[in-house]
Short mmCIF file of C-alpha atoms in Angstrom, two decimals:
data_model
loop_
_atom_site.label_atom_id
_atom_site.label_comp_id
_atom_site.label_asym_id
_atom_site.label_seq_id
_atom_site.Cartn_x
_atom_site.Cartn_y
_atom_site.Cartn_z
CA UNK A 15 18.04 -4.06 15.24
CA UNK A 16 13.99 -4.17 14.99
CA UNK A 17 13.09 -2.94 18.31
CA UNK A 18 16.42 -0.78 19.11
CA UNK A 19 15.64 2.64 17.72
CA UNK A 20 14.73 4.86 20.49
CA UNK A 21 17.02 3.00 23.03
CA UNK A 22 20.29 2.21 24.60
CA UNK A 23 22.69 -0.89 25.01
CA UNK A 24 22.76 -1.50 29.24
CA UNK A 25 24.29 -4.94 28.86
CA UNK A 26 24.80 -8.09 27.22
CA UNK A 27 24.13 -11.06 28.48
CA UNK A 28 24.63 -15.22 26.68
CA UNK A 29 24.84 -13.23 23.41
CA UNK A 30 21.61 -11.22 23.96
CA UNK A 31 21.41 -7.70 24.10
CA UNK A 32 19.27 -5.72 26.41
CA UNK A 33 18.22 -1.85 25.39
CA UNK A 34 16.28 0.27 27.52
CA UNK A 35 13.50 2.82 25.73
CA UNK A 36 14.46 6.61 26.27
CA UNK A 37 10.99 6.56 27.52
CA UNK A 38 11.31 4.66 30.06
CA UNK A 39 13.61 6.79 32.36
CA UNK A 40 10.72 9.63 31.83
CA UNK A 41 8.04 6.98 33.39
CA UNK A 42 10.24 6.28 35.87
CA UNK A 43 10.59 9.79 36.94
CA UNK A 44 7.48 10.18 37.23
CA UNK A 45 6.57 7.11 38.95
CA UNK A 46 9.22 7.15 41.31
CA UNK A 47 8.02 10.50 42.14
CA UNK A 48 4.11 9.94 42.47
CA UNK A 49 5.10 7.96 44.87
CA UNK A 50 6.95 10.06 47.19
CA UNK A 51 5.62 9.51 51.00
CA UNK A 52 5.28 5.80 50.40
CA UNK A 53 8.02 4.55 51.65
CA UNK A 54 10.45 6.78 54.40
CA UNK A 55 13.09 7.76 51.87
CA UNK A 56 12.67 8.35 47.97
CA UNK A 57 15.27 5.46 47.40
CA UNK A 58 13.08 2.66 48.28
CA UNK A 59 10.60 4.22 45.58
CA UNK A 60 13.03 3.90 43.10
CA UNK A 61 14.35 0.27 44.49
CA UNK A 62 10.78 -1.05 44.17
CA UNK A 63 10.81 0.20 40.14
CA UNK A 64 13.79 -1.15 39.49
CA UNK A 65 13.03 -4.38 40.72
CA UNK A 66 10.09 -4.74 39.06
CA UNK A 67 12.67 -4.10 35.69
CA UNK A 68 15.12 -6.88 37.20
CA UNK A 69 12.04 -9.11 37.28
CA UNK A 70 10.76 -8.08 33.56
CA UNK A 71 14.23 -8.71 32.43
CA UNK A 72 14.32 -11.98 33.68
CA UNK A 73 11.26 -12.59 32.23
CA UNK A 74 12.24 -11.69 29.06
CA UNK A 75 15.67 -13.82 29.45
CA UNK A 76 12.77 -16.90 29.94
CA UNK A 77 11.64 -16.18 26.40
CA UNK A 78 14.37 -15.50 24.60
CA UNK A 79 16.66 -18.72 25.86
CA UNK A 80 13.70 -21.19 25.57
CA UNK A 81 13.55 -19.93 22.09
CA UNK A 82 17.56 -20.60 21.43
CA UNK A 83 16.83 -24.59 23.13
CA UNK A 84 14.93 -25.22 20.77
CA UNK A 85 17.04 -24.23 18.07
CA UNK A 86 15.57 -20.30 17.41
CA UNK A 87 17.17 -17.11 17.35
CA UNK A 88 16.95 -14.32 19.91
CA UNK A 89 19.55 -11.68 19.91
CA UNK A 90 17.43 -8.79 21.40
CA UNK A 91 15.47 -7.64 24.22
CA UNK A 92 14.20 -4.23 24.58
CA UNK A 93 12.89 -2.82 28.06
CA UNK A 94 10.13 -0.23 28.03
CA UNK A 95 7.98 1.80 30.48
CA UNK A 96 5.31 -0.61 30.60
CA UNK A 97 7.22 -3.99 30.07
CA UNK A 98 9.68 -5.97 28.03
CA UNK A 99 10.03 -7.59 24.70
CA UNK A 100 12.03 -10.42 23.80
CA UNK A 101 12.77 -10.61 19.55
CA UNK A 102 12.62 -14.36 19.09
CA UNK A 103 12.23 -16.31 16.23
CA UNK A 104 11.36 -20.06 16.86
CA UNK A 105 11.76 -22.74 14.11
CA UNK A 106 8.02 -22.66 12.04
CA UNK A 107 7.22 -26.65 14.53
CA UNK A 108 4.20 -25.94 16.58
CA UNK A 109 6.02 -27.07 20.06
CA UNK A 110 9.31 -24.83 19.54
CA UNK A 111 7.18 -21.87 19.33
CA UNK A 112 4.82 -22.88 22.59
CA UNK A 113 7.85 -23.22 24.25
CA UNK A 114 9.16 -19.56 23.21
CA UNK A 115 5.97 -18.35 24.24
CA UNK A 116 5.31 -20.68 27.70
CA UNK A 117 8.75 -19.89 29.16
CA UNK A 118 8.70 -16.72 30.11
CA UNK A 119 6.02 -17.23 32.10
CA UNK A 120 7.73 -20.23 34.07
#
């Protein structure tokens, strides 16, 4: 897998899988922490960063299943620290390939 060295299998989802970066559980650590007094209780600090991974993921599901309507492969997502990225490969047509790219932003 391209983007899978470094990472872990969380799930699989419509014949995707979804790694997260070793990484990213140090920047969340850390973030989660540099927070601290934000919220009463260290828990919603680390609610609010792992929404903000539920929304990336989603986000990334937008790319990668636009990409498979249009008759493309995507297999793969991989979650870092500072986002997501969906392995897609669109058929080579000029609209297949906006709409891999225009989806996840829907």
């Amino acid at each position: 897998m391209p983007g899978a060295r470094g990472a872990i299998r969380i799930f699989r989802l419509a014949g995707i899988d979804v790694f997260l970066h070793w990484s990213w559980f140090v920047v969340a650590y850390y973030e989660i922490q540099a927070r601290r007094g934000g919220y009463s209780s260290l828990v919603w600090n680390a609610a609010e960063y792992l929404a903000v991974f539920v929304i990336v993921t989603m986000h990334e599901f937008g790319h990668s299943l636009a990409c498979r309507s249009v008759g493309g492969t995507a297999n793969q997502i991989v979650l870092w620290p500072l986002g997501g990225v969906a392995y897609v490969d669109p058929p080579q047509r000029p609209g297949a390939t906006l709409w891999s790219i225009a989806a996840g932003h829907w």
